CSV table of C-alpha atoms and ligand atoms in Angstrom, one decimal:
chain,number,residue,atom,x,y,z
A,1,MET,CA,-0.3,0.1,-0.1
A,2,THR,CA,1.3,4.1,-0.9
A,3,GLU,CA,1.9,5.6,1.7
A,4,TYR,CA,2.7,9.5,2.1
A,5,ASP,CA,2.3,11.9,4.7
A,6,VAL,CA,-0.5,14.3,3.1
A,7,ILE,CA,-2.8,13.7,1.0
A,8,VAL,CA,-5.0,16.6,-0.2
A,9,ILE,CA,-8.2,16.0,-2.0
A,10,GLY,CA,-9.3,18.8,-4.3
A,11,ALA,CA,-6.5,20.4,-6.7
A,12,GLY,CA,-8.1,23.8,-6.7
A,13,ALA,CA,-7.3,26.5,-5.5
A,14,ALA,CA,-6.2,26.2,-1.5
A,15,GLY,CA,-5.5,22.1,-3.1
A,16,LEU,CA,-2.9,23.2,-4.9
A,17,MET,CA,-1.5,26.4,-2.2
A,18,CYS,CA,-1.5,24.1,0.0
A,19,ALA,CA,0.3,21.5,-1.6
A,20,ALA,CA,3.1,23.3,-2.5
A,21,GLN,CA,3.5,24.4,0.5
A,22,ALA,CA,3.1,20.6,2.4
A,23,GLY,CA,5.7,19.7,0.3
A,24,GLN,CA,9.0,22.5,0.0
A,25,ARG,CA,8.4,21.4,4.4
A,26,GLY,CA,9.6,18.2,2.6
A,27,ARG,CA,5.9,16.5,3.3
A,28,ARG,CA,5.6,13.5,1.0
A,29,VAL,CA,2.3,14.9,-0.5
A,30,LEU,CA,-0.1,13.4,-3.1
A,31,VAL,CA,-3.2,15.7,-4.5
A,32,VAL,CA,-5.8,14.4,-6.6
A,33,ASP,CA,-9.2,15.4,-8.8
A,34,HIS,CA,-11.0,13.5,-10.0
A,35,ALA,CA,-11.1,16.5,-12.7
A,36,LYS,CA,-9.1,16.2,-15.1
A,37,LYS,CA,-6.6,19.3,-15.3
A,38,PRO,CA,-5.9,21.2,-12.0
A,39,GLY,CA,-7.3,24.8,-11.2
A,40,ARG,CA,-11.1,25.0,-13.3
A,41,LYS,CA,-12.4,27.0,-11.9
A,42,ILE,CA,-9.3,29.7,-11.5
A,43,LEU,CA,-8.3,29.3,-15.3
A,44,ILE,CA,-12.0,30.7,-16.0
A,45,SER,CA,-12.3,32.7,-12.8
A,46,GLY,CA,-12.8,37.0,-13.4
A,47,GLY,CA,-13.9,36.9,-17.0
A,48,GLY,CA,-10.4,34.5,-18.0
A,49,ARG,CA,-8.0,36.8,-16.0
A,50,CYS,CA,-8.5,36.0,-12.3
A,51,ASN,CA,-9.1,38.6,-9.6
A,52,PHE,CA,-6.8,36.4,-7.4
A,53,THR,CA,-6.6,39.6,-4.9
A,54,ASN,CA,-7.4,42.4,-3.4
A,55,TYR,CA,-5.5,45.3,-1.6
A,56,ASP,CA,-7.9,45.7,0.8
A,57,VAL,CA,-9.2,42.3,2.6
A,58,THR,CA,-10.3,41.9,6.5
A,59,ALA,CA,-12.2,40.3,7.9
A,60,ASN,CA,-15.0,42.0,7.1
A,61,ASN,CA,-15.0,41.5,3.8
A,62,PHE,CA,-16.5,37.6,4.4
A,63,LEU,CA,-19.4,35.9,5.8
A,64,CYS,CA,-18.8,33.2,8.3
A,65,GLU,CA,-21.1,32.2,10.9
A,66,ASN,CA,-18.0,32.4,12.9
A,67,PRO,CA,-17.5,36.2,12.6
A,68,HIS,CA,-13.4,35.6,14.2
A,69,PHE,CA,-12.4,32.7,12.7
A,70,VAL,CA,-10.9,33.6,9.6
A,71,LYS,CA,-9.2,36.5,11.2
A,72,SER,CA,-5.7,34.1,11.9
A,73,ALA,CA,-5.3,33.2,8.2
A,74,LEU,CA,-5.4,36.0,6.8
A,75,ALA,CA,-3.1,37.3,9.2
A,76,GLN,CA,-0.7,34.2,8.3
A,77,TYR,CA,-0.3,34.5,4.7
A,78,THR,CA,-1.3,38.6,3.8
A,79,GLN,CA,-2.8,39.3,0.1
A,80,TRP,CA,1.2,41.0,-0.4
A,81,ASP,CA,2.2,37.2,0.6
A,82,PHE,CA,0.2,36.6,-2.3
A,83,ILE,CA,1.1,40.0,-4.5
A,84,GLY,CA,4.8,39.5,-3.9
A,85,LEU,CA,4.6,35.4,-4.8
A,86,VAL,CA,3.0,37.0,-8.4
A,87,THR,CA,6.2,39.3,-8.9
A,88,THR,CA,8.3,36.7,-8.4
A,89,HIS,CA,6.6,34.4,-11.4
A,90,GLY,CA,6.6,37.0,-12.8
A,91,VAL,CA,3.0,38.0,-14.6
A,92,ALA,CA,1.4,41.2,-14.8
A,93,TYR,CA,-0.5,42.3,-12.6
A,94,HIS,CA,-3.3,45.9,-12.8
A,95,GLU,CA,-5.8,46.8,-10.3
A,96,ARG,CA,-9.3,47.5,-11.2
A,97,ASP,CA,-11.6,49.5,-9.3
A,98,HIS,CA,-12.4,49.1,-6.1
A,99,GLY,CA,-8.4,47.4,-5.4
A,100,GLN,CA,-9.6,44.0,-7.5
A,101,LEU,CA,-6.1,42.7,-8.9
A,102,PHE,CA,-6.4,41.3,-12.1
A,103,CYS,CA,-3.9,39.0,-14.6
A,104,ASP,CA,-3.1,41.6,-17.4
A,105,ASP,CA,-2.2,38.6,-19.7
A,106,SER,CA,-4.4,35.4,-19.0
A,107,ALA,CA,-5.7,32.6,-15.5
A,108,LYS,CA,-3.7,30.5,-17.1
A,109,ASP,CA,-0.6,31.7,-15.1
A,110,ILE,CA,-1.9,32.1,-11.6
A,111,VAL,CA,-2.6,28.0,-12.5
A,112,ASN,CA,1.2,28.2,-13.8
A,113,LEU,CA,2.1,29.9,-11.3
A,114,LEU,CA,0.7,26.8,-8.0
A,115,LEU,CA,2.2,24.2,-9.9
A,116,ALA,CA,5.5,26.2,-10.4
A,117,GLU,CA,5.4,25.9,-6.7
A,118,CYS,CA,4.0,22.4,-6.3
A,119,ASP,CA,7.2,21.2,-9.0
A,120,GLN,CA,9.9,23.1,-6.8
A,121,ALA,CA,8.7,20.0,-4.7
A,122,THR,CA,7.6,16.0,-5.4
A,123,ILE,CA,5.1,16.4,-5.1
A,124,SER,CA,2.7,13.7,-6.5
A,125,GLN,CA,-1.0,14.7,-8.8
A,126,ARG,CA,-3.4,12.8,-10.2
A,127,TYR,CA,-6.8,13.6,-12.4
A,128,ARG,CA,-9.2,11.8,-13.4
A,129,CYS,CA,-9.6,9.9,-9.8
A,130,GLU,CA,-11.6,8.9,-7.9
A,131,VAL,CA,-11.8,9.1,-4.2
A,132,HIS,CA,-13.3,6.3,-1.8
A,133,ASP,CA,-14.1,4.5,1.5
A,134,ILE,CA,-12.3,7.1,3.9
A,135,GLU,CA,-11.4,5.8,7.5
A,136,ARG,CA,-10.0,6.9,10.3
A,137,GLU,CA,-6.6,5.0,11.5
A,138,GLU,CA,-4.9,5.1,14.5
A,139,THR,CA,-1.9,7.7,13.3
A,140,GLY,CA,-4.1,8.6,10.1
A,141,PHE,CA,-6.2,7.5,6.9
A,142,ARG,CA,-6.6,5.1,4.9
A,143,LEU,CA,-8.7,5.8,1.5
A,144,LYS,CA,-9.5,3.9,-1.4
A,145,LEU,CA,-8.2,6.4,-4.5
A,146,ASN,CA,-10.0,4.5,-8.2
A,147,GLY,CA,-9.9,1.7,-6.2
A,148,GLU,CA,-6.6,1.5,-4.9
A,149,LEU,CA,-5.8,2.1,-1.1
A,150,VAL,CA,-3.6,3.7,-0.4
A,151,ARG,CA,-3.1,5.6,3.5
A,152,CYS,CA,-1.6,8.6,5.3
A,153,GLN,CA,-1.3,11.5,7.9
A,154,SER,CA,-2.8,14.0,7.3
A,155,LEU,CA,-5.8,14.5,5.1
A,156,VAL,CA,-6.8,17.5,3.7
A,157,VAL,CA,-10.4,18.8,1.7
A,158,ALA,CA,-10.0,21.1,-0.4
A,159,THR,CA,-12.8,20.0,-2.5
A,160,GLY,CA,-14.5,23.5,-2.2
A,161,GLY,CA,-18.5,24.6,-2.5
A,162,LEU,CA,-21.1,23.3,-5.0
A,163,SER,CA,-20.9,26.2,-7.3
A,164,MET,CA,-20.9,25.2,-11.0
A,165,PRO,CA,-21.5,21.6,-11.4
A,166,LYS,CA,-20.1,21.6,-14.6
A,167,LEU,CA,-16.9,22.0,-13.2
A,168,GLY,CA,-16.7,18.9,-11.4
A,169,ALA,CA,-18.4,20.7,-8.0
A,170,THR,CA,-19.2,18.2,-5.3
A,171,PRO,CA,-21.3,17.5,-1.9
A,172,PHE,CA,-17.9,15.4,-1.4
A,173,GLY,CA,-16.2,17.9,1.2
A,174,TYR,CA,-19.9,18.0,3.4
A,175,GLN,CA,-20.3,14.2,3.0
A,176,LEU,CA,-16.5,13.2,4.6
A,177,ALA,CA,-17.0,16.4,7.6
A,178,GLU,CA,-20.9,14.5,8.7
A,179,GLN,CA,-19.0,11.4,8.5
A,180,PHE,CA,-16.4,12.0,10.9
A,181,GLY,CA,-19.2,14.0,12.8
A,182,LEU,CA,-19.2,17.3,11.5
A,183,LYS,CA,-21.4,20.1,11.9
A,184,VAL,CA,-22.0,21.5,8.1
A,185,LEU,CA,-24.2,24.8,8.0
A,186,PRO,CA,-26.8,24.8,5.0
A,187,THR,CA,-26.6,25.7,2.0
A,188,ARG,CA,-27.4,28.0,-0.5
A,189,ALA,CA,-26.1,29.5,-3.9
A,190,ALA,CA,-24.6,33.6,-3.7
A,191,LEU,CA,-22.3,36.1,-6.3
A,192,VAL,CA,-25.3,34.9,-8.5
A,193,PRO,CA,-27.2,37.1,-10.3
A,194,TYR,CA,-31.6,37.6,-9.1
A,195,THR,CA,-34.3,35.6,-11.1
A,196,LEU,CA,-37.6,37.7,-11.8
A,197,HIS,CA,-41.4,36.7,-12.2
A,198,GLN,CA,-42.4,36.2,-15.2
A,199,GLU,CA,-44.4,39.8,-16.7
A,200,ASP,CA,-40.7,41.6,-14.7
A,201,LYS,CA,-39.4,39.2,-17.8
A,202,THR,CA,-40.9,39.0,-20.3
A,203,ARG,CA,-40.3,43.3,-20.1
A,204,PHE,CA,-36.4,43.5,-19.0
A,205,ALA,CA,-35.2,40.8,-21.0
A,206,ASP,CA,-35.8,43.8,-24.3
A,207,ILE,CA,-33.4,46.1,-22.3
A,208,SER,CA,-31.0,43.1,-22.0
A,209,GLY,CA,-27.2,44.4,-21.7
A,210,VAL,CA,-28.9,47.3,-20.6
A,211,SER,CA,-26.5,48.4,-17.1
A,212,VAL,CA,-26.3,51.3,-14.7
A,213,PRO,CA,-24.5,52.5,-12.1
A,214,CYS,CA,-26.9,52.2,-8.5
A,215,SER,CA,-26.9,50.5,-4.6
A,216,ILE,CA,-29.1,48.2,-3.8
A,217,THR,CA,-30.2,48.1,-0.3
A,218,THR,CA,-31.3,44.1,1.3
A,219,GLU,CA,-33.9,44.3,3.4
A,220,SER,CA,-31.9,43.1,6.1
A,221,GLY,CA,-29.8,46.4,5.4
A,222,VAL,CA,-26.8,45.4,3.3
A,223,CYS,CA,-25.9,48.0,0.3
A,224,PHE,CA,-23.8,48.3,-2.2
A,225,THR,CA,-22.7,50.8,-4.9
A,226,GLU,CA,-22.2,48.9,-8.4
A,227,ASN,CA,-23.2,48.6,-11.5
A,228,LEU,CA,-27.2,47.0,-12.2
A,229,LEU,CA,-27.3,45.2,-15.3
A,230,PHE,CA,-30.4,43.3,-17.0
A,231,THR,CA,-30.1,40.3,-18.6
A,232,HIS,CA,-32.5,38.0,-20.7
A,233,ARG,CA,-33.2,36.4,-17.5
A,234,GLY,CA,-33.3,39.3,-14.9
A,235,LEU,CA,-30.5,40.8,-13.2
A,236,SER,CA,-26.3,41.2,-13.3
A,237,GLY,CA,-24.4,43.2,-12.6
A,238,PRO,CA,-21.9,44.1,-9.4
A,239,ALA,CA,-23.8,45.0,-7.2
A,240,VAL,CA,-26.1,42.0,-7.3
A,241,LEU,CA,-23.7,39.5,-7.2
A,242,GLN,CA,-23.0,41.4,-4.5
A,243,THR,CA,-26.5,41.7,-2.7
A,244,SER,CA,-27.3,37.8,-3.5
A,245,SER,CA,-25.3,36.7,-1.0
A,246,PHE,CA,-27.0,38.8,1.9
A,247,TRP,CA,-30.8,38.3,0.6
A,248,GLN,CA,-33.0,35.7,1.0
A,249,PRO,CA,-35.8,34.5,-0.8
A,250,GLY,CA,-39.2,36.6,-0.5
A,251,GLU,CA,-37.5,39.5,-0.1
A,252,ALA,CA,-37.2,42.9,-2.7
A,253,VAL,CA,-34.9,44.6,-2.7
A,254,THR,CA,-34.3,48.0,-3.3
A,255,ILE,CA,-32.1,50.1,-5.4
A,256,ASP,CA,-30.9,54.3,-5.6
A,257,LEU,CA,-31.0,54.6,-9.5
A,258,LEU,CA,-29.7,57.6,-9.4
A,259,PRO,CA,-26.9,57.7,-5.8
A,260,SER,CA,-24.8,60.6,-6.9
A,261,GLU,CA,-27.6,63.0,-7.0
A,262,SER,CA,-30.6,64.2,-6.2
A,263,LEU,CA,-33.4,63.6,-8.9
A,264,LYS,CA,-35.9,66.2,-7.9
A,265,GLU,CA,-33.0,68.8,-7.3
A,266,VAL,CA,-32.6,68.2,-11.5
A,267,LEU,CA,-35.7,67.7,-12.6
A,268,VAL,CA,-36.3,71.2,-10.3
A,269,ALA,CA,-33.4,72.3,-12.7
A,270,MET,CA,-35.6,71.3,-15.7
A,271,ARG,CA,-38.3,72.4,-15.2
A,272,ASP,CA,-36.9,75.7,-14.9
A,273,LYS,CA,-35.4,75.9,-17.7
A,274,HIS,CA,-37.0,73.2,-20.3
A,275,PRO,CA,-40.7,73.7,-18.6
A,276,ASN,CA,-42.3,71.8,-22.4
A,277,GLN,CA,-39.6,68.7,-21.7
A,278,THR,CA,-40.9,66.2,-21.6
A,279,LEU,CA,-40.4,63.2,-19.0
A,280,LYS,CA,-39.7,61.0,-21.1
A,281,THR,CA,-36.7,63.0,-22.2
A,282,SER,CA,-36.3,64.6,-19.1
A,283,LEU,CA,-35.6,61.2,-17.7
A,284,SER,CA,-32.8,60.0,-21.0
A,285,ARG,CA,-30.5,62.4,-20.2
A,286,LEU,CA,-30.3,60.7,-16.8
A,287,PHE,CA,-30.6,56.5,-17.4
A,288,PRO,CA,-30.5,54.5,-21.3
A,289,LYS,CA,-33.2,55.5,-22.8
A,290,ARG,CA,-35.0,51.9,-23.2
A,291,LEU,CA,-34.8,51.4,-19.2
A,292,VAL,CA,-37.1,54.6,-19.1
A,293,GLU,CA,-39.5,53.6,-22.0
A,294,VAL,CA,-39.9,50.3,-19.8
A,295,LEU,CA,-40.0,52.0,-16.5
A,296,ILE,CA,-42.5,54.6,-17.7
A,297,ALA,CA,-44.5,51.2,-19.8
A,298,ARG,CA,-44.7,49.1,-16.2
A,299,ASP,CA,-45.2,52.2,-13.6
A,300,SER,CA,-47.2,53.8,-16.0
A,301,LEU,CA,-45.2,56.9,-15.2
A,302,PRO,CA,-46.4,60.0,-16.2
A,303,ASP,CA,-45.3,61.4,-19.1
A,304,LYS,CA,-46.0,64.9,-19.5
A,305,PRO,CA,-44.5,67.9,-20.4
A,306,LEU,CA,-42.4,68.8,-16.9
A,307,LYS,CA,-44.4,72.2,-17.2
A,308,GLN,CA,-47.7,70.0,-16.2
A,309,LEU,CA,-45.5,67.6,-12.9
A,310,ASP,CA,-46.2,69.5,-9.9
A,311,ASP,CA,-44.1,69.6,-7.4
A,312,LYS,CA,-45.8,66.1,-5.5
A,313,GLN,CA,-44.9,63.5,-8.7
A,314,LEU,CA,-41.6,65.9,-8.0
A,315,ASP,CA,-40.8,64.1,-5.3
A,316,GLN,CA,-43.5,60.8,-6.1
A,317,LEU,CA,-41.4,60.5,-8.7
A,318,HIS,CA,-38.5,61.2,-6.4
A,319,HIS,CA,-38.9,58.5,-4.3
A,320,TYR,CA,-39.6,56.0,-7.4
A,321,PHE,CA,-36.3,56.7,-8.6
A,322,HIS,CA,-34.5,56.7,-5.5
A,323,GLN,CA,-37.0,53.8,-3.8
A,324,TRP,CA,-36.8,51.2,-6.9
A,325,SER,CA,-38.2,48.7,-5.4
A,326,ILE,CA,-37.8,45.0,-7.1
A,327,ALA,CA,-38.9,40.8,-5.1
A,328,PRO,CA,-36.6,39.0,-7.6
A,329,ASN,CA,-38.3,35.4,-7.4
A,330,GLY,CA,-35.0,33.4,-6.6
A,331,THR,CA,-31.5,33.2,-7.8
A,332,GLU,CA,-29.2,31.7,-11.1
A,333,GLY,CA,-28.5,28.9,-8.2
A,334,TYR,CA,-25.5,26.7,-8.4
A,335,ARG,CA,-25.3,27.0,-12.2
A,336,THR,CA,-24.0,30.0,-12.3
A,337,ALA,CA,-22.7,31.3,-9.1
A,338,GLU,CA,-19.4,31.7,-7.8
A,339,VAL,CA,-19.4,30.6,-4.6
A,340,THR,CA,-21.3,29.2,-2.5
A,341,LEU,CA,-22.6,30.1,0.9
A,342,GLY,CA,-22.6,28.0,4.5
A,343,GLY,CA,-20.7,24.3,4.4
A,344,VAL,CA,-18.0,23.0,7.3
A,345,ASP,CA,-18.6,24.9,10.4
A,346,THR,CA,-15.8,26.7,11.3
A,347,HIS,CA,-16.9,26.4,15.2
A,348,ALA,CA,-14.8,22.9,14.6
A,349,ILE,CA,-11.6,23.9,13.4
A,350,SER,CA,-9.3,25.1,14.0
A,351,SER,CA,-9.1,29.1,13.1
A,352,LYS,CA,-4.5,28.6,13.1
A,353,THR,CA,-4.1,25.6,11.3
A,354,LEU,CA,-7.2,24.7,10.1
A,355,GLU,CA,-7.8,21.7,11.5
A,356,ALA,CA,-11.0,19.4,13.1
A,357,ARG,CA,-10.2,19.8,16.5
A,358,ASP,CA,-10.8,16.9,17.6
A,359,ILE,CA,-10.4,14.8,14.6
A,360,PRO,CA,-5.9,14.8,14.2
A,361,GLY,CA,-5.0,15.4,10.6
A,362,LEU,CA,-8.0,16.3,9.9
A,363,TYR,CA,-8.2,19.8,7.6
A,364,PHE,CA,-11.0,21.7,6.6
A,365,ILE,CA,-9.5,24.6,3.4
A,366,GLY,CA,-11.4,26.9,0.7
A,367,GLU,CA,-14.8,27.4,-0.1
A,368,VAL,CA,-16.1,23.7,1.9
A,369,LEU,CA,-15.7,26.0,4.6
A,370,ASP,CA,-18.5,28.1,5.9
A,371,VAL,CA,-16.4,31.3,4.8
A,372,THR,CA,-17.7,33.7,1.7
A,373,GLY,CA,-16.3,36.2,0.4
A,374,TRP,CA,-17.2,39.0,-1.3
A,375,LEU,CA,-17.0,40.4,-4.8
A,376,GLY,CA,-13.4,41.1,-5.6
A,377,GLY,CA,-11.5,38.6,-5.1
A,378,TYR,CA,-11.3,38.4,-1.5
A,379,ASN,CA,-13.0,34.3,-2.3
A,380,PHE,CA,-9.3,33.5,-4.1
A,381,GLN,CA,-7.2,35.1,-0.7
A,382,TRP,CA,-9.1,33.2,1.0
A,383,ALA,CA,-7.8,29.9,-0.4
A,384,TRP,CA,-4.2,31.2,-0.7
A,385,SER,CA,-4.3,31.9,3.3
A,386,SER,CA,-6.1,28.8,4.4
A,387,GLY,CA,-4.6,26.4,2.4
A,388,TRP,CA,-0.9,28.7,2.9
A,389,VAL,CA,-1.3,27.4,6.9
A,390,ALA,CA,-3.1,24.2,6.5
A,391,GLY,CA,0.1,23.5,4.6
A,392,GLN,CA,2.6,24.5,7.6
A,393,HIS,CA,0.9,21.9,9.7
A,394,VAL,CA,0.3,18.9,8.3
B,1,FDA,P1,-12.5,25.4,-6.1
B,1,FDA,O1,-14.1,25.2,-6.3
B,1,FDA,O2,-11.1,26.2,-6.4
B,1,FDA,O3,-11.4,24.0,-6.0
B,1,FDA,C1,-12.1,22.7,-5.4
B,1,FDA,C2,-11.9,21.0,-6.4
B,1,FDA,O4,-11.7,20.2,-5.9
B,1,FDA,C3,-12.1,21.5,-8.0
B,1,FDA,O5,-10.4,21.0,-8.0
B,1,FDA,C4,-13.0,19.8,-7.4
B,1,FDA,O6,-12.7,19.1,-9.2
B,1,FDA,C5,-12.5,19.0,-6.8
B,1,FDA,N1,-13.0,17.8,-6.6
B,1,FDA,C6,-15.2,18.1,-6.3
B,1,FDA,N2,-15.5,17.8,-5.4
B,1,FDA,C7,-14.2,16.3,-5.6
B,1,FDA,C8,-14.7,15.1,-5.6
B,1,FDA,N3,-15.5,14.8,-4.8
B,1,FDA,N4,-13.7,14.4,-5.9
B,1,FDA,C9,-11.9,14.7,-6.3
B,1,FDA,N5,-11.9,16.7,-6.3
B,1,FDA,C10,-13.1,17.2,-6.0
B,1,FDA,N6,-12.4,34.0,-6.9
B,1,FDA,C11,-12.2,35.5,-6.4
B,1,FDA,O7,-11.6,35.5,-5.3
B,1,FDA,N7,-12.0,35.7,-7.9
B,1,FDA,C12,-12.1,36.1,-9.3
B,1,FDA,O8,-12.0,35.6,-9.9
B,1,FDA,C13,-13.7,34.6,-9.0
B,1,FDA,N8,-14.4,34.0,-9.8
B,1,FDA,C14,-15.0,33.3,-10.4
B,1,FDA,C15,-15.3,32.7,-11.5
B,1,FDA,C16,-15.8,32.1,-11.6
B,1,FDA,C17,-17.2,31.8,-12.1
B,1,FDA,C18,-16.5,31.1,-10.4
B,1,FDA,C19,-17.9,30.1,-10.0
B,1,FDA,C20,-16.1,31.3,-8.9
B,1,FDA,C21,-15.5,31.8,-8.8
B,1,FDA,N9,-14.7,32.4,-8.3
B,1,FDA,C22,-14.0,34.2,-7.6
B,1,FDA,C23,-14.6,32.2,-6.5
B,1,FDA,C24,-13.8,30.8,-6.2
B,1,FDA,O9,-12.9,30.8,-7.8
B,1,FDA,C25,-13.3,29.5,-5.2
B,1,FDA,O10,-13.8,30.0,-4.3
B,1,FDA,C26,-12.4,29.2,-5.2
B,1,FDA,O11,-12.1,28.2,-6.9
B,1,FDA,C27,-12.3,28.0,-4.4
B,1,FDA,O12,-11.3,27.3,-4.0
B,1,FDA,P2,-11.1,26.3,-3.8
B,1,FDA,O13,-10.0,25.1,-3.7
B,1,FDA,O14,-11.9,26.0,-2.0
B,1,FDA,O15,-12.5,25.0,-4.1
């Protein structure tokens, strides 16, 4: 029976980082994945350019039932450490809004970086490999890989969340946690577009591709100011994806379609200057014309010359555009979600080592844990930080 010091299940962001670190410490490491190649999510991330971290990372950028949990790993391996690694490997990158860092060329650069780090040690990798029959032994674990029995002292679960099953996502890590008596918190798709009720879906499908800056607030009071994108299925864009992690089914969201100006003040000024200008023409100076047409038709807005609109009507229009309320009928689910909320309960995991407190040698890292980052490179930073930390302890 082949024996390893460490077996890492999952050759994604967290698993490869962990394997490279453990290997560089001289551990005999095997990484296994049922997919045919490593890092498939990395390759498609950030529109193919991988938003690999963010200049500004704090625990506040993560959702977790145990809010202090992420602090230790994020402090042990920071965004600056990963940026240093990126620089050492000569990967060119640039900053976009909100401190987000992307590769200049391709997300492949990040996968190649991780594989090059693995190559600095002797790390075995097996793809198209099914993992079965994991059992705990006195000094480690025994498992079957494509039917072959192997042993390891430390077992690292880096199988990610449920989003994008087409790319190989499975509930394997949750099932394994439950097998060892660990609690798994309910999971839900996050960083995901909203779908709309049929009538709105049809109306807004006509303006699919239109994007507007806005602020979206959930019923729990969480607010993000970013772009909103109308799609043929519903609502997307960064503002929507961000709030989807905080939205609960059945709730409405409130959208300020003009977050940096007062609509009433703008309309009053227009009314003074151009009294015969219609509401539609006036609004089309502020918003995309096709959106204005859909909203006028949908909510019977008074499309008259501005001089015919009294202050009360302007107040109503002001309220409408600054507090446009819409109730999604759901989300697009795991099919298009970037991440999964919930997962292995972190209360049973050491925040300093990522080892299960009551099961020596068993580690959980990355998205399989109940740790979900905001949009903006935070999920990869969690994968790097948690993978690096476990890599020092396995
Ligand atoms: P990850 O999912 O990367 O890896 C898990 C691995 O486990 C996979 O290789 C899988 O095949 C394997 N596996 C699963 N079940 C198995 C089983 N039963 N047996 C063997 N192997 C198994 N984040 C970010 O910070 N910036 C970004 O730009 C993006 N962009 C983005 C775009 C899209 C479309 C998606 C879907 C996601 C993102 N993300 C992101 C999120 C980011 O990709 C995600 O949080 C990390 O990849 C999580 O890393 P993990 O290593 O935990 O899981």
